[in-house]
Amino acid sequence: MDYDLFVIGAGSGGVRAARLAAQSGARVAIAEEYRVGGTCVVRGCIPKKLLVYASEYGRAFQDAKGFGWTVDWARFDWPVLRDNVEAEVTRLSGIYRQNLEKAGVHIIEDRAELEGRDTVRLKGDLRALKAERILIAAGGRPRMPAFKGAEHCISSNEAFLLERLPDRIVILGGGYVAIEFATIFSGLGVETTLVYRGNRILRGFDDELRDFVDAELRRTGVHIIAPGDVKELARTANGYLVSLADGAQIETGLVMSAIGRDPNTSDLGLEAAGVAISETKAIMVDAYSRTSAPNISAIGDITGRLGLTPVAIREAVAYFETEFLKRPTAFDHSDVPTAVFGRPPIAAVGLTEAAARQKYGEADVYKTNFRPMKHILAGNEERAFMKLVVHPRDGRVLGVHLAGRDAPEIVQMAAVAVKAGLTKAQWDATCALHPTAAEELVLLRQKT
Ligand code: NDP
């Protein structure tokens, strides 16, 4: 055997597993066909959040007036932002690489495909390498639509590297990526239209949060067409023409597809290795991330469980503990907090009101909708929304759903209490921290 562990994919999950295994004394290699860091670092969470920060300044300059500031020189320069973000991505990718090297992981910059239960073939130099264990952490990629002219769409991958910002953009989809990029582009001054196939964006989130974000995006200038069904996309002299099934047409400078992500399972040699995939082309794994092939495991987006960076990392740690420390550990995928960095950001942990009602027959709900103090002086109409979903009988807080500034920061801590199963009475026993928005969460007394 050349290695004790061969990891395919140097994203958040793969890097963590490789480092832990190497630090424990195993001989480890990691293969990456693009850039070390994967989706999160290179073309996802990190560059996205930097763009979200950038998109918030326009409104912040306006808000500043109410606080006595005069800001009449503000001007936005896309190439400066794009290049600074790219430089930060390069810096972080370098840190990931250094950490791997420090741990003693052998980094292979090549595409690796399975050739059997214990063999991978490098596509560049064609070497075959053997490993005791193989971990597949190859992530996912944007799903692209199938309508006529779909090849003209960009995905989020390209959105970070645009030569110039268009005057107008049409974004397809109503999930995480669509809402975040609608927020980014409109915040940077691009006239933005969102076309979503259903009635309500952000499926999976609490219905009231979905309505709240929909209303806020519209109020702040995003055109939302829902339901909307794109039939065709054509090039024009100045850009593109989007034709919808109902006959409506939209002229635009750019079309971005954000209709979901697919697991990166094609051409990986999974069949040769006996690794089974599901109908959605995700690698099927058990609670310990083991695939149908002995000694081959899979973690992260390629398994189609919960496509979030911290989840991939926790799956990596559980994999390491199970396989290398011989301490079977299954990551618990319940009560994982999540956020969409939209305008406003939303964040949630636990059950939605609808899910709680379905599970327990009923649910107690506490909620508030208010204009944060900062916005009043600023003359900003943006509001905040908070909702607690509580078990109807034992009083446990089952879900927390927030929209507004700092919602993701607040939910990270609320998730501790939800995961610990604390009751509403215990939340109420916690003293408020004044003046904050988060204090509302321990002051909600009126059941609705
Ligand atoms: P999502 O699954 O969140 O959203 C996909 C959207 O596209 C949905 O609105 C879906 O509609 C719609 N859609 C799906 N198929 C089609 C189709 N054939 N035609 C038209 N519309 C379609 O995917 P994203 O790409 O936005 O994000 C992928 C995942 O990455 C997320 O689920 C999340 O796990 C992760 N992510 C996390 C982020 C964060 O933590 N902040 C940020 C970005 C991504 P419908 O709802 O009707 O199915």
CSV table of C-alpha atoms and ligand atoms in Angstrom, one decimal:
chain,number,residue,atom,x,y,z
A,1,MET,CA,0.0,0.0,0.0
A,2,ASP,CA,1.2,3.5,-0.9
A,3,TYR,CA,-0.9,5.2,1.8
A,4,ASP,CA,-3.0,4.4,4.8
A,5,LEU,CA,-5.5,7.0,3.6
A,6,PHE,CA,-6.2,8.5,0.2
A,7,VAL,CA,-8.6,11.5,0.3
A,8,ILE,CA,-10.2,12.7,-3.0
A,9,GLY,CA,-11.0,16.4,-2.8
A,10,ALA,CA,-9.3,19.1,-0.7
A,11,GLY,CA,-12.4,21.0,0.5
A,12,SER,CA,-13.4,21.6,4.1
A,13,GLY,CA,-14.2,18.0,4.8
A,14,GLY,CA,-11.4,16.3,3.0
A,15,VAL,CA,-8.7,18.6,4.4
A,16,ARG,CA,-9.9,18.1,8.0
A,17,ALA,CA,-9.9,14.3,7.7
A,18,ALA,CA,-6.5,14.2,6.0
A,19,ARG,CA,-4.9,16.4,8.6
A,20,LEU,CA,-6.3,14.5,11.6
A,21,ALA,CA,-5.3,11.2,10.1
A,22,ALA,CA,-1.8,12.4,9.3
A,23,GLN,CA,-1.4,13.9,12.7
A,24,SER,CA,-2.2,10.6,14.2
A,25,GLY,CA,0.7,9.0,12.3
A,26,ALA,CA,-1.1,7.7,9.2
A,27,ARG,CA,0.5,8.0,5.7
A,28,VAL,CA,-2.0,10.3,4.0
A,29,ALA,CA,-2.4,11.7,0.5
A,30,ILE,CA,-5.0,14.2,-0.7
A,31,ALA,CA,-5.8,14.8,-4.4
A,32,GLU,CA,-7.3,18.0,-5.6
A,33,GLU,CA,-8.0,18.8,-9.2
A,34,TYR,CA,-8.6,22.6,-8.8
A,35,ARG,CA,-7.5,24.6,-5.8
A,36,VAL,CA,-7.0,23.5,-2.2
A,37,GLY,CA,-9.8,24.8,-0.1
A,38,GLY,CA,-12.8,23.6,-2.1
A,39,THR,CA,-16.1,25.2,-2.6
A,40,CYS,CA,-16.2,27.0,0.8
A,41,VAL,CA,-12.9,28.8,0.5
A,42,VAL,CA,-12.5,29.2,-3.3
A,43,ARG,CA,-16.0,29.8,-4.7
A,44,GLY,CA,-18.5,29.7,-1.9
A,45,CYS,CA,-19.0,30.7,1.7
A,46,ILE,CA,-15.9,32.9,2.1
A,47,PRO,CA,-15.8,35.0,-1.1
A,48,LYS,CA,-19.6,35.1,-1.0
A,49,LYS,CA,-19.6,36.6,2.5
A,50,LEU,CA,-17.0,39.2,1.5
A,51,LEU,CA,-19.3,40.2,-1.4
A,52,VAL,CA,-22.2,40.4,0.9
A,53,TYR,CA,-20.3,42.8,3.2
A,54,ALA,CA,-19.4,44.9,0.1
A,55,SER,CA,-23.1,45.0,-0.9
A,56,GLU,CA,-24.1,46.4,2.5
A,57,TYR,CA,-22.1,49.6,2.2
A,58,GLY,CA,-24.4,51.4,-0.1
A,59,ARG,CA,-27.2,51.3,2.4
A,60,ALA,CA,-24.8,52.0,5.3
A,61,PHE,CA,-23.7,55.3,3.6
A,62,GLN,CA,-27.4,56.3,3.4
A,63,ASP,CA,-28.0,55.3,7.0
A,64,ALA,CA,-24.9,57.3,8.2
A,65,LYS,CA,-26.7,60.5,7.3
A,66,GLY,CA,-29.1,60.1,10.2
A,67,PHE,CA,-26.1,59.9,12.5
A,68,GLY,CA,-24.7,63.1,11.3
A,69,TRP,CA,-22.3,61.9,8.6
A,70,THR,CA,-22.1,63.4,5.2
A,71,VAL,CA,-21.0,60.9,2.6
A,72,ASP,CA,-21.3,62.3,-0.9
A,73,TRP,CA,-18.3,60.8,-2.4
A,74,ALA,CA,-19.2,57.1,-2.4
A,75,ARG,CA,-18.5,55.3,-5.6
A,76,PHE,CA,-18.2,51.6,-6.2
A,77,ASP,CA,-15.4,49.9,-8.2
A,78,TRP,CA,-16.0,46.2,-9.0
A,79,PRO,CA,-12.5,45.3,-10.1
A,80,VAL,CA,-11.1,46.5,-6.8
A,81,LEU,CA,-13.5,44.3,-4.9
A,82,ARG,CA,-13.2,41.3,-7.2
A,83,ASP,CA,-9.4,41.4,-7.0
A,84,ASN,CA,-9.3,41.9,-3.2
A,85,VAL,CA,-11.6,39.0,-2.7
A,86,GLU,CA,-9.6,36.9,-5.0
A,87,ALA,CA,-6.4,37.8,-3.2
A,88,GLU,CA,-8.0,36.8,0.1
A,89,VAL,CA,-9.1,33.5,-1.4
A,90,THR,CA,-5.5,32.8,-2.5
A,91,ARG,CA,-4.3,33.7,1.0
A,92,LEU,CA,-6.7,31.3,2.6
A,93,SER,CA,-6.1,28.5,0.1
A,94,GLY,CA,-2.4,28.9,0.9
A,95,ILE,CA,-3.1,28.5,4.6
A,96,TYR,CA,-5.1,25.3,4.0
A,97,ARG,CA,-2.1,24.0,1.9
A,98,GLN,CA,0.4,24.9,4.6
A,99,ASN,CA,-1.7,23.2,7.3
A,100,LEU,CA,-1.8,20.1,5.2
A,101,GLU,CA,1.9,20.1,4.7
A,102,LYS,CA,2.6,20.8,8.4
A,103,ALA,CA,0.5,17.7,9.3
A,104,GLY,CA,2.6,15.7,6.8
A,105,VAL,CA,-0.1,15.1,4.2
A,106,HIS,CA,1.1,14.5,0.7
A,107,ILE,CA,-0.8,17.0,-1.6
A,108,ILE,CA,-1.4,15.7,-5.2
A,109,GLU,CA,-2.5,18.4,-7.6
A,110,ASP,CA,-4.4,16.1,-10.0
A,111,ARG,CA,-7.7,14.6,-10.5
A,112,ALA,CA,-8.0,11.2,-8.9
A,113,GLU,CA,-10.6,8.5,-9.9
A,114,LEU,CA,-11.3,5.2,-8.3
A,115,GLU,CA,-10.1,2.1,-10.1
A,116,GLY,CA,-11.0,-0.5,-7.5
A,117,ARG,CA,-11.7,-0.9,-3.8
A,118,ASP,CA,-8.1,0.2,-2.9
A,119,THR,CA,-6.8,1.9,-6.0
A,120,VAL,CA,-7.0,5.4,-7.4
A,121,ARG,CA,-5.7,6.5,-10.8
A,122,LEU,CA,-4.4,10.0,-11.2
A,123,LYS,CA,-5.6,11.5,-14.5
A,124,GLY,CA,-2.7,13.7,-15.1
A,125,ASP,CA,0.4,11.5,-14.7
A,126,LEU,CA,-1.6,8.3,-14.9
A,127,ARG,CA,-0.1,6.7,-11.8
A,128,ALA,CA,-2.1,4.2,-9.9
A,129,LEU,CA,-1.9,4.5,-6.2
A,130,LYS,CA,-3.0,2.0,-3.6
A,131,ALA,CA,-4.4,2.9,-0.2
A,132,GLU,CA,-5.7,1.0,2.8
A,133,ARG,CA,-8.6,3.4,3.1
A,134,ILE,CA,-10.2,5.9,0.6
A,135,LEU,CA,-12.3,8.9,1.6
A,136,ILE,CA,-14.3,10.6,-1.1
A,137,ALA,CA,-14.9,14.2,-0.3
A,138,ALA,CA,-15.2,15.6,-3.9
A,139,GLY,CA,-18.1,18.0,-3.1
A,140,GLY,CA,-20.7,19.2,-5.6
A,141,ARG,CA,-21.1,21.6,-8.5
A,142,PRO,CA,-23.8,23.9,-9.7
A,143,ARG,CA,-26.7,22.2,-11.5
A,144,MET,CA,-27.4,23.9,-14.8
A,145,PRO,CA,-30.8,24.3,-16.4
A,146,ALA,CA,-31.9,22.5,-19.6
A,147,PHE,CA,-34.0,25.1,-21.5
A,148,LYS,CA,-32.9,26.3,-24.9
A,149,GLY,CA,-30.0,28.7,-24.6
A,150,ALA,CA,-29.1,27.6,-21.1
A,151,GLU,CA,-25.4,27.5,-22.1
A,152,HIS,CA,-25.5,31.3,-21.9
A,153,CYS,CA,-26.1,31.2,-18.1
A,154,ILE,CA,-23.3,31.7,-15.7
A,155,SER,CA,-23.3,29.9,-12.3
A,156,SER,CA,-22.0,31.2,-8.9
A,157,ASN,CA,-18.6,29.9,-9.9
A,158,GLU,CA,-18.2,32.6,-12.6
A,159,ALA,CA,-20.0,35.3,-10.6
A,160,PHE,CA,-17.0,35.9,-8.5
A,161,LEU,CA,-14.7,36.6,-11.4
A,162,LEU,CA,-16.8,38.8,-13.7
A,163,GLU,CA,-14.8,41.1,-16.0
A,164,ARG,CA,-17.3,43.8,-15.3
A,165,LEU,CA,-20.6,44.1,-13.5
A,166,PRO,CA,-23.7,44.1,-15.7
A,167,ASP,CA,-26.3,46.9,-15.4
A,168,ARG,CA,-29.0,44.2,-15.1
A,169,ILE,CA,-29.0,40.6,-14.1
A,170,VAL,CA,-31.6,37.8,-14.0
A,171,ILE,CA,-31.0,35.1,-11.3
A,172,LEU,CA,-32.8,31.8,-11.6
A,173,GLY,CA,-33.7,29.9,-8.4
A,174,GLY,CA,-35.0,30.7,-4.9
A,175,GLY,CA,-32.6,28.9,-2.6
A,176,TYR,CA,-29.5,29.9,-0.7
A,177,VAL,CA,-27.3,30.9,-3.6
A,178,ALA,CA,-30.1,32.7,-5.5
A,179,ILE,CA,-31.1,34.9,-2.6
A,180,GLU,CA,-27.5,35.7,-1.5
A,181,PHE,CA,-26.5,36.7,-5.0
A,182,ALA,CA,-29.7,38.7,-5.5
A,183,THR,CA,-28.7,40.5,-2.3
A,184,ILE,CA,-25.1,41.0,-3.5
A,185,PHE,CA,-25.9,42.2,-7.1
A,186,SER,CA,-28.7,44.5,-6.1
A,187,GLY,CA,-26.7,45.9,-3.2
A,188,LEU,CA,-23.9,46.7,-5.7
A,189,GLY,CA,-26.3,48.6,-7.9
A,190,VAL,CA,-27.2,46.0,-10.5
A,191,GLU,CA,-30.9,46.0,-11.4
A,192,THR,CA,-31.8,42.4,-10.3
A,193,THR,CA,-34.7,40.1,-11.2
A,194,LEU,CA,-35.2,36.8,-9.5
A,195,VAL,CA,-37.1,34.1,-11.3
A,196,TYR,CA,-38.2,31.3,-9.0
A,197,ARG,CA,-40.3,28.3,-10.1
A,198,GLY,CA,-42.5,28.1,-7.0
A,199,ASN,CA,-44.7,30.6,-5.1
A,200,ARG,CA,-42.5,31.1,-2.1
A,201,ILE,CA,-38.7,31.4,-2.1
A,202,LEU,CA,-36.4,29.6,0.4
A,203,ARG,CA,-38.2,26.3,0.7
A,204,GLY,CA,-37.4,24.5,3.9
A,205,PHE,CA,-37.3,27.7,6.0
A,206,ASP,CA,-40.1,28.8,8.2
A,207,ASP,CA,-42.9,30.2,6.1
A,208,GLU,CA,-43.0,33.5,7.9
A,209,LEU,CA,-39.2,34.0,7.4
A,210,ARG,CA,-39.7,33.2,3.7
A,211,ASP,CA,-42.4,35.8,3.4
A,212,PHE,CA,-40.4,38.3,5.4
A,213,VAL,CA,-37.3,38.0,3.1
A,214,ASP,CA,-39.5,38.1,0.0
A,215,ALA,CA,-41.1,41.4,1.2
A,216,GLU,CA,-37.7,42.9,2.2
A,217,LEU,CA,-36.0,42.1,-1.1
A,218,ARG,CA,-38.9,43.5,-3.0
A,219,ARG,CA,-39.0,46.6,-0.9
A,220,THR,CA,-35.3,47.2,-1.5
A,221,GLY,CA,-35.6,46.9,-5.2
A,222,VAL,CA,-35.3,43.3,-6.3
A,223,HIS,CA,-37.9,42.2,-8.8
A,224,ILE,CA,-39.2,38.8,-7.9
A,225,ILE,CA,-41.1,36.7,-10.4
A,226,ALA,CA,-42.6,33.7,-8.6
A,227,PRO,CA,-43.8,31.5,-10.0
A,228,GLY,CA,-41.7,31.9,-13.1
A,229,ASP,CA,-40.7,29.4,-15.7
A,230,VAL,CA,-37.9,30.2,-18.1
A,231,LYS,CA,-38.5,28.7,-21.6
A,232,GLU,CA,-35.6,30.1,-23.5
A,233,LEU,CA,-32.6,32.3,-23.3
A,234,ALA,CA,-31.2,34.1,-26.4
A,235,ARG,CA,-28.3,36.4,-27.1
A,236,THR,CA,-29.1,39.9,-28.2
A,237,ALA,CA,-26.9,42.7,-29.5
A,238,ASN,CA,-26.5,44.1,-25.9
A,239,GLY,CA,-27.0,41.1,-23.7
A,240,TYR,CA,-29.7,38.4,-23.4
A,241,LEU,CA,-33.4,38.0,-23.7
A,242,VAL,CA,-35.1,35.7,-21.2
A,243,SER,CA,-38.5,34.3,-22.3
A,244,LEU,CA,-40.9,32.9,-19.7
A,245,ALA,CA,-43.6,30.3,-20.2
A,246,ASP,CA,-46.3,32.9,-19.7
A,247,GLY,CA,-45.0,35.0,-22.6
A,248,ALA,CA,-43.2,37.6,-20.6
A,249,GLN,CA,-39.7,38.6,-21.7
A,250,ILE,CA,-36.9,40.2,-19.8
A,251,GLU,CA,-34.0,42.0,-21.4
A,252,THR,CA,-30.8,41.7,-19.3
A,253,GLY,CA,-27.1,41.9,-19.3
A,254,LEU,CA,-26.4,38.6,-17.6
A,255,VAL,CA,-28.3,35.5,-16.5
A,256,MET,CA,-27.1,33.5,-13.5
A,257,SER,CA,-28.4,30.1,-12.7
A,258,ALA,CA,-28.7,29.1,-9.0
A,259,ILE,CA,-31.1,26.2,-9.3
A,260,GLY,CA,-29.2,23.9,-6.9
A,261,ARG,CA,-26.1,21.8,-6.7
A,262,ASP,CA,-25.4,18.2,-7.7
A,263,PRO,CA,-22.9,15.8,-6.1
A,264,ASN,CA,-19.7,15.5,-8.0
A,265,THR,CA,-20.1,11.8,-8.6
A,266,SER,CA,-19.7,11.5,-12.4
A,267,ASP,CA,-16.6,9.8,-13.8
A,268,LEU,CA,-15.2,9.1,-10.4
A,269,GLY,CA,-15.0,5.3,-11.0
A,270,LEU,CA,-17.6,4.6,-8.3
A,271,GLU,CA,-19.0,1.7,-10.1
A,272,ALA,CA,-15.6,0.0,-10.5
A,273,ALA,CA,-15.1,0.4,-6.8
A,274,GLY,CA,-18.6,-0.9,-5.9
A,275,VAL,CA,-19.7,2.4,-4.4
A,276,ALA,CA,-23.5,2.8,-4.7
A,277,ILE,CA,-25.1,6.1,-5.5
A,278,SER,CA,-28.7,7.3,-4.9
A,279,GLU,CA,-31.3,8.5,-7.4
A,280,THR,CA,-30.0,12.0,-6.9
A,281,LYS,CA,-26.5,10.8,-7.7
A,282,ALA,CA,-25.2,11.2,-4.2
A,283,ILE,CA,-23.0,8.6,-2.6
A,284,MET,CA,-25.0,6.5,-0.2
A,285,VAL,CA,-23.5,6.3,3.2
A,286,ASP,CA,-24.4,4.9,6.6
A,287,ALA,CA,-24.3,6.9,9.9
A,288,TYR,CA,-20.5,6.5,10.0
A,289,SER,CA,-20.1,7.7,6.4
A,290,ARG,CA,-19.3,4.3,5.1
A,291,THR,CA,-20.2,3.5,1.5
A,292,SER,CA,-21.3,0.2,0.1
A,293,ALA,CA,-17.6,-0.6,-0.6
A,294,PRO,CA,-15.5,-1.8,2.3
A,295,ASN,CA,-12.8,0.7,3.3
A,296,ILE,CA,-14.3,3.5,1.2
A,297,SER,CA,-16.1,6.3,2.9
A,298,ALA,CA,-17.6,9.6,1.8
A,299,ILE,CA,-18.3,12.9,3.6
A,300,GLY,CA,-19.6,16.3,2.7
A,301,ASP,CA,-21.7,17.5,-0.2
A,302,ILE,CA,-21.1,14.5,-2.3
A,303,THR,CA,-23.2,12.5,0.1
A,304,GLY,CA,-26.2,14.8,-0.3
A,305,ARG,CA,-26.9,15.0,3.5
A,306,LEU,CA,-26.7,18.6,4.6
A,307,GLY,CA,-24.6,20.7,2.2
A,308,LEU,CA,-22.9,22.9,4.8
A,309,THR,CA,-19.2,23.4,5.6
A,310,PRO,CA,-19.4,22.8,9.3
A,311,VAL,CA,-21.3,19.7,8.7
A,312,ALA,CA,-18.6,18.3,6.3
A,313,ILE,CA,-16.0,19.1,9.0
A,314,ARG,CA,-18.0,17.3,11.7
A,315,GLU,CA,-18.5,14.3,9.4
A,316,ALA,CA,-14.7,14.4,8.8
A,317,VAL,CA,-14.0,14.3,12.5
A,318,ALA,CA,-16.5,11.5,13.1
A,319,TYR,CA,-14.9,9.6,10.2
A,320,PHE,CA,-11.4,10.0,11.8
A,321,GLU,CA,-12.6,8.9,15.2
A,322,THR,CA,-14.4,5.9,13.8
A,323,GLU,CA,-11.7,4.7,11.5
A,324,PHE,CA,-8.5,5.8,13.1
A,325,LEU,CA,-9.2,5.9,16.8
A,326,LYS,CA,-11.6,2.9,16.6
A,327,ARG,CA,-14.2,4.9,18.5
A,328,PRO,CA,-17.4,4.6,16.3
A,329,THR,CA,-18.8,8.2,16.1
A,330,ALA,CA,-21.8,9.3,14.1
A,331,PHE,CA,-22.4,13.0,13.6
A,332,ASP,CA,-25.9,14.0,14.7
A,333,HIS,CA,-27.4,16.0,11.8
A,334,SER,CA,-30.3,17.3,13.8
A,335,ASP,CA,-30.5,20.9,15.0
A,336,VAL,CA,-27.8,22.2,12.7
A,337,PRO,CA,-28.0,26.0,12.5
A,338,THR,CA,-28.1,27.6,9.1
A,339,ALA,CA,-28.2,31.1,7.6
A,340,VAL,CA,-28.9,32.7,4.3
A,341,PHE,CA,-26.9,35.9,4.0
A,342,GLY,CA,-29.6,37.9,2.3
A,343,ARG,CA,-31.1,41.3,2.8
A,344,PRO,CA,-31.9,40.9,5.6
A,345,PRO,CA,-29.9,37.9,6.6
A,346,ILE,CA,-32.0,35.0,8.0
A,347,ALA,CA,-30.9,32.2,10.3
A,348,ALA,CA,-32.6,29.3,11.9
A,349,VAL,CA,-32.1,26.2,14.0
A,350,GLY,CA,-34.5,23.4,14.7
A,351,LEU,CA,-38.0,22.8,13.6
A,352,THR,CA,-40.1,25.2,11.6
A,353,GLU,CA,-43.6,25.9,12.9
A,354,ALA,CA,-45.1,23.7,10.2
A,355,ALA,CA,-42.7,20.8,11.0
A,356,ALA,CA,-43.4,21.1,14.7
A,357,ARG,CA,-47.1,21.0,14.2
A,358,GLN,CA,-46.7,18.0,11.9
A,359,LYS,CA,-44.6,16.2,14.5
A,360,TYR,CA,-46.4,17.1,17.7
A,361,GLY,CA,-49.9,17.9,16.4
A,362,GLU,CA,-49.6,21.4,17.7
A,363,ALA,CA,-46.9,23.9,18.7
A,364,ASP,CA,-46.6,27.0,20.9
A,365,VAL,CA,-45.4,30.0,18.9
A,366,TYR,CA,-43.9,33.2,20.3
A,367,LYS,CA,-42.9,35.9,17.8
A,368,THR,CA,-42.1,39.6,17.4
A,369,ASN,CA,-41.6,42.0,14.5
A,370,PHE,CA,-39.9,45.3,15.2
A,371,ARG,CA,-37.8,48.1,13.8
A,372,PRO,CA,-34.3,47.9,15.3
A,373,MET,CA,-33.1,50.9,17.2
A,374,LYS,CA,-30.3,51.7,14.7
A,375,HIS,CA,-32.7,51.8,11.8
A,376,ILE,CA,-34.9,54.5,13.4
A,377,LEU,CA,-32.3,57.2,13.5
A,378,ALA,CA,-31.1,56.1,10.1
A,379,GLY,CA,-34.5,56.4,8.6
A,380,ASN,CA,-34.2,52.8,7.3
A,381,GLU,CA,-37.5,50.9,7.1
A,382,GLU,CA,-35.9,47.5,7.5
A,383,ARG,CA,-37.5,45.5,10.3
A,384,ALA,CA,-36.5,42.4,12.3
A,385,PHE,CA,-38.5,39.3,12.8
A,386,MET,CA,-38.0,36.6,15.5
A,387,LYS,CA,-39.9,33.4,16.2
A,388,LEU,CA,-39.6,30.7,18.8
A,389,VAL,CA,-41.4,27.4,18.2
A,390,VAL,CA,-42.0,25.6,21.5
A,391,HIS,CA,-43.1,22.0,22.3
A,392,PRO,CA,-46.8,22.2,23.3
A,393,ARG,CA,-46.4,19.9,26.3
A,394,ASP,CA,-42.9,19.9,27.7
A,395,GLY,CA,-42.0,23.5,26.9
A,396,ARG,CA,-38.7,22.7,25.0
A,397,VAL,CA,-37.7,25.3,22.5
A,398,LEU,CA,-37.8,23.3,19.2
A,399,GLY,CA,-36.9,26.0,16.7
A,400,VAL,CA,-35.6,29.6,16.5
A,401,HIS,CA,-36.2,31.6,13.3
A,402,LEU,CA,-34.7,35.0,12.9
A,403,ALA,CA,-34.6,37.6,10.2
A,404,GLY,CA,-32.6,40.8,10.6
A,405,ARG,CA,-29.1,42.2,11.1
A,406,ASP,CA,-26.9,39.8,13.1
A,407,ALA,CA,-29.5,37.0,12.9
A,408,PRO,CA,-26.8,34.4,12.0
A,409,GLU,CA,-24.6,35.5,14.9
A,410,ILE,CA,-27.5,35.2,17.3
A,411,VAL,CA,-28.7,31.9,16.0
A,412,GLN,CA,-25.2,30.4,16.5
A,413,MET,CA,-25.6,30.8,20.2
A,414,ALA,CA,-29.3,30.0,20.3
A,415,ALA,CA,-28.4,26.7,18.7
A,416,VAL,CA,-26.6,25.7,21.9
A,417,ALA,CA,-29.8,26.1,23.9
A,418,VAL,CA,-31.9,24.2,21.3
A,419,LYS,CA,-29.4,21.4,21.0
A,420,ALA,CA,-29.3,21.1,24.8
A,421,GLY,CA,-33.1,20.9,24.8
A,422,LEU,CA,-33.6,23.9,27.1
A,423,THR,CA,-37.2,24.9,27.8
A,424,LYS,CA,-38.9,28.2,27.2
A,425,ALA,CA,-39.0,28.7,31.0
A,426,GLN,CA,-35.2,28.4,31.0
A,427,TRP,CA,-34.9,30.9,28.2
A,428,ASP,CA,-37.2,33.2,30.2
A,429,ALA,CA,-35.0,32.8,33.3
A,430,THR,CA,-32.1,34.2,31.4
A,431,CYS,CA,-31.6,38.0,32.0
A,432,ALA,CA,-31.8,40.2,29.0
A,433,LEU,CA,-28.7,42.1,27.7
A,434,HIS,CA,-29.8,45.6,26.9
A,435,PRO,CA,-30.0,47.3,24.4
A,436,THR,CA,-29.7,44.5,21.9
A,437,ALA,CA,-31.9,42.9,19.4
A,438,ALA,CA,-31.1,39.4,20.8
A,439,GLU,CA,-32.7,40.3,24.2
A,440,GLU,CA,-36.1,40.0,22.6
A,441,LEU,CA,-35.6,36.2,22.6
A,442,VAL,CA,-35.7,36.0,26.4
A,443,LEU,CA,-38.5,38.6,26.7
A,444,LEU,CA,-41.1,36.9,24.5
A,445,ARG,CA,-44.1,36.3,26.9
A,446,GLN,CA,-47.1,36.5,24.6
A,447,LYS,CA,-48.1,33.2,22.9
A,448,THR,CA,-49.5,33.7,19.4
B,1,NDP,P1,-30.9,25.2,-3.0
B,1,NDP,O1,-31.3,23.8,-3.0
B,1,NDP,O2,-30.8,26.0,-1.8
B,1,NDP,O3,-31.9,26.0,-4.0
B,1,NDP,C1,-32.1,25.6,-5.3
B,1,NDP,C2,-33.2,26.4,-5.8
B,1,NDP,O4,-33.4,26.2,-7.2
B,1,NDP,C3,-34.6,26.2,-5.2
B,1,NDP,O5,-35.3,27.4,-5.1
B,1,NDP,C4,-35.2,25.2,-6.1
B,1,NDP,O6,-36.6,25.3,-6.1
B,1,NDP,C5,-34.7,25.7,-7.5
B,1,NDP,N1,-34.7,24.7,-8.5
B,1,NDP,C6,-34.2,23.4,-8.4
B,1,NDP,N2,-34.3,22.8,-9.5
B,1,NDP,C7,-34.8,23.6,-10.4
B,1,NDP,C8,-35.1,23.6,-11.8
B,1,NDP,N3,-34.9,22.4,-12.5
B,1,NDP,N4,-35.6,24.6,-12.4
B,1,NDP,C9,-35.8,25.8,-11.7
B,1,NDP,N5,-35.5,25.9,-10.4
B,1,NDP,C10,-35.0,24.9,-9.8
B,1,NDP,O7,-29.5,25.3,-3.9
B,1,NDP,P2,-28.4,26.4,-3.9
B,1,NDP,O8,-27.6,26.1,-5.2
B,1,NDP,O9,-28.9,27.7,-3.7
B,1,NDP,O10,-27.5,25.9,-2.7
B,1,NDP,C11,-27.0,24.6,-2.7
B,1,NDP,C12,-26.7,24.2,-1.2
B,1,NDP,O11,-25.5,24.8,-0.9
B,1,NDP,C13,-27.7,24.7,-0.2
B,1,NDP,O12,-28.8,23.8,-0.1
B,1,NDP,C14,-26.9,24.8,1.0
B,1,NDP,O13,-26.8,23.5,1.6
B,1,NDP,C15,-25.5,25.2,0.5
B,1,NDP,N6,-25.3,26.6,0.6
B,1,NDP,C16,-25.2,27.2,1.8
B,1,NDP,C17,-25.0,28.5,2.0
B,1,NDP,C18,-25.0,29.1,3.4
B,1,NDP,O14,-24.8,28.3,4.3
B,1,NDP,N7,-25.2,30.4,3.6
B,1,NDP,C19,-24.9,29.4,0.9
B,1,NDP,C20,-25.0,28.7,-0.4
B,1,NDP,C21,-25.2,27.4,-0.5
B,1,NDP,P3,-37.5,24.4,-5.1
B,1,NDP,O15,-37.4,25.0,-3.8
B,1,NDP,O16,-38.9,24.6,-5.7
B,1,NDP,O17,-37.0,23.0,-5.2
